[in-house]
XYZ file of C-alpha atoms in Angstrom:
635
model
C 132.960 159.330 118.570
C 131.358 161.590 121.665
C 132.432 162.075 124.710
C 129.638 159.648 126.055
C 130.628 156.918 123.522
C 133.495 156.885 124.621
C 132.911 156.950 128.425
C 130.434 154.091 127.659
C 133.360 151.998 125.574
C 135.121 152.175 128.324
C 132.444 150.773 130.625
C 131.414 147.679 127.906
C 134.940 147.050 126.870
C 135.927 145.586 130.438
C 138.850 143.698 131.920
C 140.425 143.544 128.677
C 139.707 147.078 126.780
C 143.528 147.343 125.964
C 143.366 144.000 123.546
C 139.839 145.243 122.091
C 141.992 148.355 121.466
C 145.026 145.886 120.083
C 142.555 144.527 117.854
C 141.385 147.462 116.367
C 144.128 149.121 115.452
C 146.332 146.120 114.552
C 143.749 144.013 112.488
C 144.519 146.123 109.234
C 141.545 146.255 107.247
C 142.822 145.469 104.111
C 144.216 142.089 105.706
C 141.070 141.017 107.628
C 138.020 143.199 106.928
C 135.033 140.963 105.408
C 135.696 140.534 101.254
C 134.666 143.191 99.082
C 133.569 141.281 96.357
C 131.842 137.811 96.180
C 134.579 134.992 96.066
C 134.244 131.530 95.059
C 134.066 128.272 97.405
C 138.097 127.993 96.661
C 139.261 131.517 96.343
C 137.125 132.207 99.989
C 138.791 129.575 101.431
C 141.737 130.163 100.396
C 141.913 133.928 101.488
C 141.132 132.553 105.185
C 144.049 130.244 105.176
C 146.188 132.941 104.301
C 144.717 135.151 106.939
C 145.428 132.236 109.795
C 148.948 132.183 108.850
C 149.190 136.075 108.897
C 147.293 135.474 112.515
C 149.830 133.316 113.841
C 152.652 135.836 113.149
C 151.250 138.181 115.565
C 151.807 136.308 118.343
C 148.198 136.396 119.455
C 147.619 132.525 119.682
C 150.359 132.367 122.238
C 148.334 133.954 124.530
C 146.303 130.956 124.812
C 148.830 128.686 126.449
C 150.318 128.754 129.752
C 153.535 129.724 130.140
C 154.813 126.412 131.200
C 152.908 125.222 127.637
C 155.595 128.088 125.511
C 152.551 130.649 125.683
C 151.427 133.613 127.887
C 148.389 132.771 130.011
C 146.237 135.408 129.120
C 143.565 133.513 128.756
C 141.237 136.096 128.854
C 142.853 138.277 126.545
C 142.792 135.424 124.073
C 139.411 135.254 123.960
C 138.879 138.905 123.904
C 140.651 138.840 120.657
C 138.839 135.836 119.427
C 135.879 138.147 119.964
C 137.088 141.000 118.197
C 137.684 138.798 114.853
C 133.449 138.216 115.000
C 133.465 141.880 114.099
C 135.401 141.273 110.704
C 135.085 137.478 109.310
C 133.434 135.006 111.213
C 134.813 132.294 108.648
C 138.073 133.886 110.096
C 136.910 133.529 113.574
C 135.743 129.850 113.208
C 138.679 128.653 111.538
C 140.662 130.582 113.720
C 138.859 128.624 116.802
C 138.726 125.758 115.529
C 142.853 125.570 114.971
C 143.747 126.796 118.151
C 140.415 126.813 120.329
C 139.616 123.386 119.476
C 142.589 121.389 117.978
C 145.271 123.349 120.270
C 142.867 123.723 123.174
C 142.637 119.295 123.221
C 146.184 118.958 122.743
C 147.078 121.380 125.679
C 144.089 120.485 127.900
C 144.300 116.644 127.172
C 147.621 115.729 126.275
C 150.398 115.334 128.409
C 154.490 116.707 128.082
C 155.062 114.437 125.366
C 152.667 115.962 122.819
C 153.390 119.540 124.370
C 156.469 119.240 123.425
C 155.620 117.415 119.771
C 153.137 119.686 118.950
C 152.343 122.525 120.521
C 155.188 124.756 118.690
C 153.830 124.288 115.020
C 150.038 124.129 116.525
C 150.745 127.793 117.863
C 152.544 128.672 114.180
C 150.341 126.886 111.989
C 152.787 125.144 110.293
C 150.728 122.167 111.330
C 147.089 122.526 110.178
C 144.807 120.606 112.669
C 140.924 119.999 113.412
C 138.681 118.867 116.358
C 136.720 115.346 114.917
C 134.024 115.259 117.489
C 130.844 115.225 116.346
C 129.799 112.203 113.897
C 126.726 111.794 111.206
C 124.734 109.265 113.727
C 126.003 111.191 117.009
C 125.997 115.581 117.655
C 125.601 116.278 120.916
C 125.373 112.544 122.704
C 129.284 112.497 122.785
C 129.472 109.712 125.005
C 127.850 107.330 122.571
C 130.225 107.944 119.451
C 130.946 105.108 117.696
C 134.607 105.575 116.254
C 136.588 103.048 118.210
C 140.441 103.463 119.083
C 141.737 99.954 119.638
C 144.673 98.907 121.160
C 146.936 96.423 119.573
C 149.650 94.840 122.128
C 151.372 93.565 118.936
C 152.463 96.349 117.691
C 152.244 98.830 120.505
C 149.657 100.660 118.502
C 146.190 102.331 118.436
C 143.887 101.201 115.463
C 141.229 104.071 115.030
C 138.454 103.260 112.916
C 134.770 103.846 111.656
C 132.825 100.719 111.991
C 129.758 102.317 110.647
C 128.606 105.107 108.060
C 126.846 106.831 111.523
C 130.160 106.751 113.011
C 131.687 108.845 110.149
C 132.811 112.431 111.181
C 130.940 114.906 110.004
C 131.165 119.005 109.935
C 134.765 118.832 111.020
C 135.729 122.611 110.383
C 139.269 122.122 109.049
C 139.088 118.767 107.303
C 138.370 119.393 103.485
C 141.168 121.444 102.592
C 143.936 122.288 105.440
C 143.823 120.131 108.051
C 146.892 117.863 108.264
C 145.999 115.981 111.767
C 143.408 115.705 113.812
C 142.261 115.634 117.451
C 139.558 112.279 116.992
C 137.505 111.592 119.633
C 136.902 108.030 119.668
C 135.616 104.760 122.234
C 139.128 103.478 123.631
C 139.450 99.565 123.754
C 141.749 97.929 125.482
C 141.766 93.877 125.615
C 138.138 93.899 124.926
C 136.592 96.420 127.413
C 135.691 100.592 126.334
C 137.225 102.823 129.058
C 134.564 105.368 127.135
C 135.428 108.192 125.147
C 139.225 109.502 125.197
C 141.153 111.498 122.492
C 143.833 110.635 119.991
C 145.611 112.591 117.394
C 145.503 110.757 113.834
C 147.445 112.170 110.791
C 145.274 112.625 108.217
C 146.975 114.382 105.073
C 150.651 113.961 104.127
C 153.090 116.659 103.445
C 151.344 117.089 100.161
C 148.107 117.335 101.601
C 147.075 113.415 100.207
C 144.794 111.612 102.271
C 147.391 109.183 104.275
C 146.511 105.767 104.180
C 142.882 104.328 105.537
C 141.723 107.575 105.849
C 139.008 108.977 103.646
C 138.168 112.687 103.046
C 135.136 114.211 102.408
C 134.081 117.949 101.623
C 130.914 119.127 103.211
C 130.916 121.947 100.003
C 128.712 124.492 99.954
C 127.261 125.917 103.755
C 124.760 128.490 104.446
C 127.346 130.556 105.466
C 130.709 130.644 106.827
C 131.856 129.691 103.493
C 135.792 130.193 104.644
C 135.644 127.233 106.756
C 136.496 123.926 105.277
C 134.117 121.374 106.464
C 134.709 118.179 105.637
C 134.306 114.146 106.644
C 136.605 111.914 108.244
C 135.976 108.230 107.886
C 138.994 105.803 109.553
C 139.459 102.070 107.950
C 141.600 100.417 110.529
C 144.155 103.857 110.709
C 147.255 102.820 112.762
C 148.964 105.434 115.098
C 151.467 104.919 118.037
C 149.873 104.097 121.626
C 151.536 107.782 122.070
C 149.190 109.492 120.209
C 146.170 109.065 122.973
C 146.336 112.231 124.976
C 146.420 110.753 128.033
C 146.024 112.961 130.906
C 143.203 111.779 132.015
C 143.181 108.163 130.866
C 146.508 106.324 129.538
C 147.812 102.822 128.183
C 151.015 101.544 129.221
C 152.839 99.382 127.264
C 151.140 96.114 128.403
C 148.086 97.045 127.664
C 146.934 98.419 131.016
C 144.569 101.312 131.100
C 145.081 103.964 134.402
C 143.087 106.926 135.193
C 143.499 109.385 137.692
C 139.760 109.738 137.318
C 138.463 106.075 138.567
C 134.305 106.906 137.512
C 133.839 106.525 134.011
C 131.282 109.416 133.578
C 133.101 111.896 135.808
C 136.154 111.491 134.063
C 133.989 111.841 130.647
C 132.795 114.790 131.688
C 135.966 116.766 133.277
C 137.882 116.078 130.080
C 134.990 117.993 128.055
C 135.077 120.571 131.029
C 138.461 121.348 129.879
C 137.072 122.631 126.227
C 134.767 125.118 128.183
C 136.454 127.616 126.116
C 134.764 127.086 123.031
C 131.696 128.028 124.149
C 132.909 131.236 125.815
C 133.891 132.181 121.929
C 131.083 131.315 120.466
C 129.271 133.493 122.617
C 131.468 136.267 122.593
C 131.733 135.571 118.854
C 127.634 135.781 118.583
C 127.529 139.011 120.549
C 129.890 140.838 117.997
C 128.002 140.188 115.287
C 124.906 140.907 117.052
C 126.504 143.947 117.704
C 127.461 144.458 114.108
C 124.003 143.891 112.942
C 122.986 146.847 115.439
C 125.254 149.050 114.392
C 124.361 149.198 110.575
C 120.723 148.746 111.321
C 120.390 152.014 114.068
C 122.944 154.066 111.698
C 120.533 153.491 108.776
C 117.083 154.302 110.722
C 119.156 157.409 112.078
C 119.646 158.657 108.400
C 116.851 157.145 106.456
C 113.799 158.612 106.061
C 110.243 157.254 105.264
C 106.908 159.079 104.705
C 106.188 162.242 105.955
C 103.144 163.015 108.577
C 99.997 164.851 107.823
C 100.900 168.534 107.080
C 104.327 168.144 107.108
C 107.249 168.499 104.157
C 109.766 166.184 105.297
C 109.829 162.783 105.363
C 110.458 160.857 109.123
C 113.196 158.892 110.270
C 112.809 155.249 110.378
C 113.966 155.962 114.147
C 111.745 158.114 114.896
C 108.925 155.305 114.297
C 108.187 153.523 117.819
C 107.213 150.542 115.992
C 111.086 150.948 114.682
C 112.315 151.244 117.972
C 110.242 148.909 119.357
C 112.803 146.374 117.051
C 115.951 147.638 117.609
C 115.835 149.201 120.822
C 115.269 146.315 123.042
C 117.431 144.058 120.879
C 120.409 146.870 122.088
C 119.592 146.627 125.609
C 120.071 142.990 125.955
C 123.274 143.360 123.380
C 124.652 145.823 126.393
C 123.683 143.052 128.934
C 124.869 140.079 127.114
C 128.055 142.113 126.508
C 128.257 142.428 130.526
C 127.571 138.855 131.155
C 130.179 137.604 128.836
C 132.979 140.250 130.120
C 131.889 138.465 133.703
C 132.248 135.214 131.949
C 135.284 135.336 130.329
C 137.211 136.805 134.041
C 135.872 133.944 135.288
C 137.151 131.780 132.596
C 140.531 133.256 132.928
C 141.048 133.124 136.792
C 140.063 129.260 136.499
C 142.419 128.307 133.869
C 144.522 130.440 135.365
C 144.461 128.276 139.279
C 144.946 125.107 136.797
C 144.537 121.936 138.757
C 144.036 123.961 141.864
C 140.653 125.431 140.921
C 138.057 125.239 143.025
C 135.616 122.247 141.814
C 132.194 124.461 142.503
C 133.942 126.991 140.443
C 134.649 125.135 137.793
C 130.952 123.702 137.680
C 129.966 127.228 137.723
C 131.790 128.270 135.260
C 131.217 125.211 133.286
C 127.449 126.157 133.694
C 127.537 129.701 133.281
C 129.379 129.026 129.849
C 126.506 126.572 128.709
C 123.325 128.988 129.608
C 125.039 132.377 127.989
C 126.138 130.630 124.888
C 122.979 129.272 124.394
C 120.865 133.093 125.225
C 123.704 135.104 122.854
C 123.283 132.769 119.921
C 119.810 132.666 120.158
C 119.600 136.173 120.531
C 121.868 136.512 117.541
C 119.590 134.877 115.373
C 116.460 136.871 116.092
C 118.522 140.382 116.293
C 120.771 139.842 112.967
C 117.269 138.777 111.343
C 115.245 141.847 112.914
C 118.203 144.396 111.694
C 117.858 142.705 108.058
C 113.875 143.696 108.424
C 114.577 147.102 109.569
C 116.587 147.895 106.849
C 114.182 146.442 103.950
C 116.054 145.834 100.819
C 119.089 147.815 101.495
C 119.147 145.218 104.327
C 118.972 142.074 101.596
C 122.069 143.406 99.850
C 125.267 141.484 100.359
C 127.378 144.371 100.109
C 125.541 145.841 103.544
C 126.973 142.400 105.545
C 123.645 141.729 106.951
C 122.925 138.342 105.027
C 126.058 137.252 105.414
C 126.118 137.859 109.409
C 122.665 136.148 109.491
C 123.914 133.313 106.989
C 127.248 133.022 109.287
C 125.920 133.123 112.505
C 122.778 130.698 111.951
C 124.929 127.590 112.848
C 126.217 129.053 116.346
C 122.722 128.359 117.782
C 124.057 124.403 117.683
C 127.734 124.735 116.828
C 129.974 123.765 120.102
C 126.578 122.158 121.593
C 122.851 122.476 120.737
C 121.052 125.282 122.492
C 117.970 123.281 123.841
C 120.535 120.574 125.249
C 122.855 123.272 126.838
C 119.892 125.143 128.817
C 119.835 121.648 130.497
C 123.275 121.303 131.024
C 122.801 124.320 133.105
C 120.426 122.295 135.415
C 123.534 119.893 135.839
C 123.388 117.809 133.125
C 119.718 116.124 133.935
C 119.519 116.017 129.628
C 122.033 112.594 129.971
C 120.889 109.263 129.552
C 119.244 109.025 132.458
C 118.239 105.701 132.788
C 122.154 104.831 131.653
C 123.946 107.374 133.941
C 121.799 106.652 137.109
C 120.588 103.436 136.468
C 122.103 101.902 139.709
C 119.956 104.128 141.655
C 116.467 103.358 143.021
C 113.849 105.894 141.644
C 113.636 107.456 144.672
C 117.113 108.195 145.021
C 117.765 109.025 141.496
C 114.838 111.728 141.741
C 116.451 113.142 145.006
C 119.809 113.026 142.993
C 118.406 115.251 140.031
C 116.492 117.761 142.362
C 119.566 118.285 144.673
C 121.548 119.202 141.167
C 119.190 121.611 139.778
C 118.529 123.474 142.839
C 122.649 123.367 143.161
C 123.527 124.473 139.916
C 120.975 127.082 139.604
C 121.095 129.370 142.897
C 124.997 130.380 142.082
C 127.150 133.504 142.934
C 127.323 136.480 140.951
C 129.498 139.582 140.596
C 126.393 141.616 141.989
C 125.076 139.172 144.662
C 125.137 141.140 147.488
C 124.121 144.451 145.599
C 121.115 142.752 144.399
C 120.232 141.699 147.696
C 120.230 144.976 149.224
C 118.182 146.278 145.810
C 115.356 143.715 146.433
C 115.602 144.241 150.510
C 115.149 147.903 149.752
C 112.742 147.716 146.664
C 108.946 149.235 147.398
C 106.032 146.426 147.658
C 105.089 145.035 144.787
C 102.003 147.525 144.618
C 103.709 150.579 144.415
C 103.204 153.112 141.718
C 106.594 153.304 141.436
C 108.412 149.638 141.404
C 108.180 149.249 137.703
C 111.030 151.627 137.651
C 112.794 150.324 140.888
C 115.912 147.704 140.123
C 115.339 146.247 143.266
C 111.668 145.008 141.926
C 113.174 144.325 138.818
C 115.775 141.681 140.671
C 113.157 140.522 142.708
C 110.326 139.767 139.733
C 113.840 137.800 137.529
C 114.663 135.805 141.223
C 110.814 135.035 141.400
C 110.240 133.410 138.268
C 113.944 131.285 138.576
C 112.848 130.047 141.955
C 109.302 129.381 141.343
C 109.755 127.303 138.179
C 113.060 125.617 140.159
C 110.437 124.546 143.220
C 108.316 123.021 141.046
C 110.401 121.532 139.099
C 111.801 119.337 141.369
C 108.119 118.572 142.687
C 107.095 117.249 139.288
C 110.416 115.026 139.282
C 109.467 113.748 143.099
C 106.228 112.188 141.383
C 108.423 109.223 140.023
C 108.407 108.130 142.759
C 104.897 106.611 142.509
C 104.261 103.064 142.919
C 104.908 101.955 139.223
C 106.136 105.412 137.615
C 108.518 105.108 134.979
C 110.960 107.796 135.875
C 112.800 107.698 132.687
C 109.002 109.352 131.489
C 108.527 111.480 134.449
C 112.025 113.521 134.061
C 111.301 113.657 129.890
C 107.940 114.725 130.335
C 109.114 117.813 132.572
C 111.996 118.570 129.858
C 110.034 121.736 128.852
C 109.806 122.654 132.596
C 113.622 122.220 132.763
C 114.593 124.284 129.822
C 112.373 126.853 131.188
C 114.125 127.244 134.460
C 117.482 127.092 132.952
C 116.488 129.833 130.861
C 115.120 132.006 133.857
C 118.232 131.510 135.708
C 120.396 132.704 132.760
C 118.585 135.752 132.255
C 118.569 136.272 136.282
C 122.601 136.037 135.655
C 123.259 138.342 132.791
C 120.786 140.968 135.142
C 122.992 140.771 138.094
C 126.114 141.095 135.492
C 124.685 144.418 134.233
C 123.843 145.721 137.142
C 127.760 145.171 138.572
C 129.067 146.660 135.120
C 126.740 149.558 135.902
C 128.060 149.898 139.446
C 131.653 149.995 138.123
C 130.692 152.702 135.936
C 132.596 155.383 137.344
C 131.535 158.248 134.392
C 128.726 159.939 135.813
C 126.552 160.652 132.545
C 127.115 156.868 131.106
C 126.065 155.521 134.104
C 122.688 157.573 134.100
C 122.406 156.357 130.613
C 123.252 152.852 131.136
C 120.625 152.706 134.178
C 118.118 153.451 131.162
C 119.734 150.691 129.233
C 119.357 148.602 131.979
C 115.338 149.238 133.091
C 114.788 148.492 129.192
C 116.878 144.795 129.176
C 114.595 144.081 132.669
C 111.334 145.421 131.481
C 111.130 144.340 127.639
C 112.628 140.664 129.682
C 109.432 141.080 132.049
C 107.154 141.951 129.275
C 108.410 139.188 127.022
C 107.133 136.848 129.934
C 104.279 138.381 131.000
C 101.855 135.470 130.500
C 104.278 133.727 133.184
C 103.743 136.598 134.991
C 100.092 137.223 135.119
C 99.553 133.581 134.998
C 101.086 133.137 138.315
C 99.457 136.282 139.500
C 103.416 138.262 140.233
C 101.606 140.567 138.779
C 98.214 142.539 137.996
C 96.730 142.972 134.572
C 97.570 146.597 135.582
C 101.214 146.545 136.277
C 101.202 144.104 133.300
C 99.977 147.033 131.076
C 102.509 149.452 133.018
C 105.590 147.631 131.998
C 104.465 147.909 128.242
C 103.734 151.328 128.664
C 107.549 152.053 130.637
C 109.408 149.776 127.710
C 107.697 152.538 125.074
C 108.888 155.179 127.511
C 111.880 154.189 127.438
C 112.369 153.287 123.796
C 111.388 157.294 123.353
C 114.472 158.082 126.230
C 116.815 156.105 124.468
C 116.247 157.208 120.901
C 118.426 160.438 121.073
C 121.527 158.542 122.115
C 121.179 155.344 119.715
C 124.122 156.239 117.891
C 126.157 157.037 120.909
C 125.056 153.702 122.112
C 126.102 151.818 118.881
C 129.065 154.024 118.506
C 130.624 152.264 122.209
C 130.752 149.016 120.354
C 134.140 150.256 119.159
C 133.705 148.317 115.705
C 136.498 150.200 112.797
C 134.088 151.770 110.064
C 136.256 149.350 107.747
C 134.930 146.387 109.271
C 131.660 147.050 108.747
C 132.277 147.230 105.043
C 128.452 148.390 104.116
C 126.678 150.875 101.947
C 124.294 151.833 104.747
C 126.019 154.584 106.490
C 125.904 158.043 105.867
């Protein structure tokens, strides 16, 4: 590695360098580098079952927990490493989430001293299996309507957990068809008649022999697109008895008469802060995403550094694939946004970390930031993941089809993320504060007018929020030349301003179009679903304003001289090819001429051309071990 790889590893690697550094020395290759050779269904699954055990003897899950919990509180260095594992198995890194991300994360964050102390020792050393039943065959991302019902019987001091319909079965449950001993099911909770709404409860589901326990039936989702070391399976509950114990009851509990308590008296608040506390899964997804994206990079830019492809007139040699701007044109921008995403998700995961970190003394607005923050970024790095991991697998032609270069399997792997721990589309409107709920249900004690004023007062709340680089990007834009100048395609200040422009413009009239229910006669259910597109959009332009503002405070932080210069390059190509990749917007809403239009093409090729001597420097900084990427396509 150079001397400017590694000064720009240092810069990318963040808060947490020292477990990145953990993780690549420590994660032996021959122990968790991707398979060399093609496994079955069984034998795949079985080698990541052996690989979780091997996990938990490092200690690493312990980091996870608080130290009043047996654990650490490193939160952040938890998910670091989660990260890291993207770079060598993502069946690994699923299962691995799912176990202690999911299962673990609902037993700490839910439960209560009682199932601390039950569970959380043989959660932590995997002696006991578990997985996260959410999601059902009839219900994905509308949790609140699941069907599965969790009854309580004051004869027997019991909860009776079952599936009252085939929509209500469980479905997907990473965990269930093979391992999983108990799991964390998410279920309506009756009590004498009345649903308090969704709550969780832990149901055994296999015996010590790993037999299906009584009334509960086991299905195996078989054969995936990818991530073929994960056992999904189905869950389906016929009248499944468990103590009134087993609710983790933090948030909502039964005594022993029967009586439900909260500390949480409105139904949908309380719904929603006990998914708040699972915010972590989406942090590793993204950060998950963005190593493979990074992956993908890696092998793709190392090949078109070393391959070469028809020579030009009057000359012997053949060119690099690099060398081609239609070439970088595909991987170039792709590695600019990698570097910002990469930014924005070190930002993220600090954030994460010095929340869980204040506990029950977090600030609310920052935990509805971060809760936020975590919804928009996972749903721009797994999207992003998609389109990259595909556009490496072009740019490498058939050596990029071959299984033994990891690209199909990173593209087959990843595909799911893009709706795995929440659908993209419905998590771009989360951002906007969570206008994508039942709206007529959620706010249908309001008066149209007041339930329009409602949603615009959350959007325009959720949206304008606080960033690592606030106040440097104000003083950019205050100082950036007028919009006419020759030289403000190149300026970060005009850069900030054009990304602020389009957020606040599409924010504004957003909230106009919702004010127009409140016409005589207006259905506003139809007037807030008819401007979904309009919401997405904003959400979308607020994300990308965040992950700017994250880059530009990683570049600020930058304290080696010639990385810096290089990541400011990095930097103008993430804004410009972002610009350029909304022009229409743009021009449409005349922010800019047809000239400056053609400009910002014309910089992005310009820049493409600056960047192309240190692509392999700027791969290089991703840190991944040589034995992870497992692939014929280097040199």
């Amino acid at each position: 590695m150079s001397t400017l790889s590694t000064a720009l590893q240092t810069a990318i690697d963040g808060r947490w360098a020292h477990i990145r550094e953990e993780a690549r020395s420590e994660l032996e290759p021959a122990r968790f580098a991707p398979p060399a050779a093609e496994l079955t269904l069984d034998e795949y699954r079985a080698r990541v079952a052996a690989q979780l055990q091997l996990l938990a003897q490092t200690g690493h899950p312990a980091r996870g927990l608080s130290k009043d919990l047996g654990g650490q509180g490193e939160y952040g260095a938890s998910v670091t490493a989660f990260e890291m594992l993207g770079h060598a198995d993502l069946s690994l890194m699923v299962k691995a989430g799912v176990h202690w991300g999911l299962f673990g994360g609902a037993v700490a964050s839910l439960g209560t001293t009682r199932h601390h102390t039950a569970y959380l020792p043989a959660i932590l050393s995997a002696e006991l299996p578990g997985c996260f039943a959410m999601t059902e065959t009839g219900h994905g991302s509308d949790v609140q309507s699941l069907g599965t019902t969790a009854t309580y019987d004051p004869d027997t001091d019991e909860l009776v957990v079952d599936t009252p319909t085939p929509a209500a079965r469980k479905d997907y449950i990473g965990g269930a068809a093979r391992d999983g001993r108990m799991a964390a099911v998410f279920a309506q909770l009756v009590t004498g008649g009345e649903s308090h709404g969704v709550h969780c409860v832990l149901v055994p589901i296999r015996d010590e022999d790993g037999e299906p326990l009584p009334g509960v039936t086991i299905g195996d989702c078989g054969a995936k697109a990818g991530l073929a070391g994960v056992d999904n399976g189905r869950l389906s509950f016929d009248h499944v008895r468990v103590p009134r114990t087993n609710l983790l009851n933090r948030y909502g509990d039964i005594d022993e008469h029967g009586v439900y308590t909260s500390p949480i008296e409105n139904p949908t608040k309380r719904f929603f802060t006990m998914l708040g506390t699972l915010v972590r899964g989406r942090v590793s997804v993204a950060g998950g995403a963005g190593a493979a994206t990074r992956t993908a990079l890696t092998l793709a830019i190392t090949y078109a550094g070393h391959r070469r492809q028809f020579a030009p007139p009057g000359g012997a040699e053949e060119v690099l694939l690099l060398d081609y701007r239609a070439h970088q044109r595909k991987l170039l921008p792709a590695l600019a946004t990698s570097y910002a995403l990469m930014f924005a998700q070190n930002d993220l995961v600090s954030r994460m970390h010095d929340v869980a970190c204040a506990g029950d003394a977090a600030d609310q607005r920052d935990q509805r930031e971060l809760e936020a923050r975590a919804a928009g970024i996972k749903a721009v790095a797994t999207a992003h993941a998609t389109v990259t991991i595909q556009t490496c697998r072009e740019a490498c032609g058939g050596a990029g089809y071959l299984a033994v270069n990891r690209l199909p399997q990173l593209k087959a792997d990843t595909d799911v993320f893009t709706t795995f721990e929440g659908d993209n589309t419905v998590l771009l409107q989360l951002v906007a504060k969570g206008l994508l709920t039942d709206y007529r249900d959620t706010f249908g004690d309001m008066d149209t007018l007041e339930m329009v004023r409602f949603g615009a007062r959350q959007v325009a709340g959720s949206v304008i929020e606080r960033t690592a680089a606030r106040g440097l990007v104000e003083r950019l834009v205050a100082a950036a030349p007028g919009r006419d100048a020759e030289e403000a395609v190149a300026d970060r200040g005009w850069q900030c301003a054009l990304f602020e422009d389009r957020e606040r413009h599409l924010l504004e009239t957003l909230a106009r179009r919702l004010r127009r229910a409140t016409a005589p006669g207006a259905d506003a259910f139809a007037v807030f679903n008819e401007a979904q597109d309009h919401l997405v959009a904003a959400a979308r332009a607020h994300v990308d304003r965040v992950v700017l503002e994250a880059f530009v405070a990683g570049i600020d932080a930058c304290e080696d001289l010639a990385a810096k210069a290089l990541l400011e390059k990095v930097c103008d190509l993430y804004a410009l090819s972002t610009v350029e990749a909304h022009k229409g917007w743009y021009l449409e809403h005349t922010r800019i001429t047809p000239a400056r239009s053609k400009q910002v093409t014309a910089t992005v090729n310009a820049l493409c051309a600056e960047l192309r001597p240190h692509a392999q420097d700027l791969v290089d900084a991703f840190g991944i071990p040589v034995e992870w990427l497992g692939t014929e396509l280097l040199p």
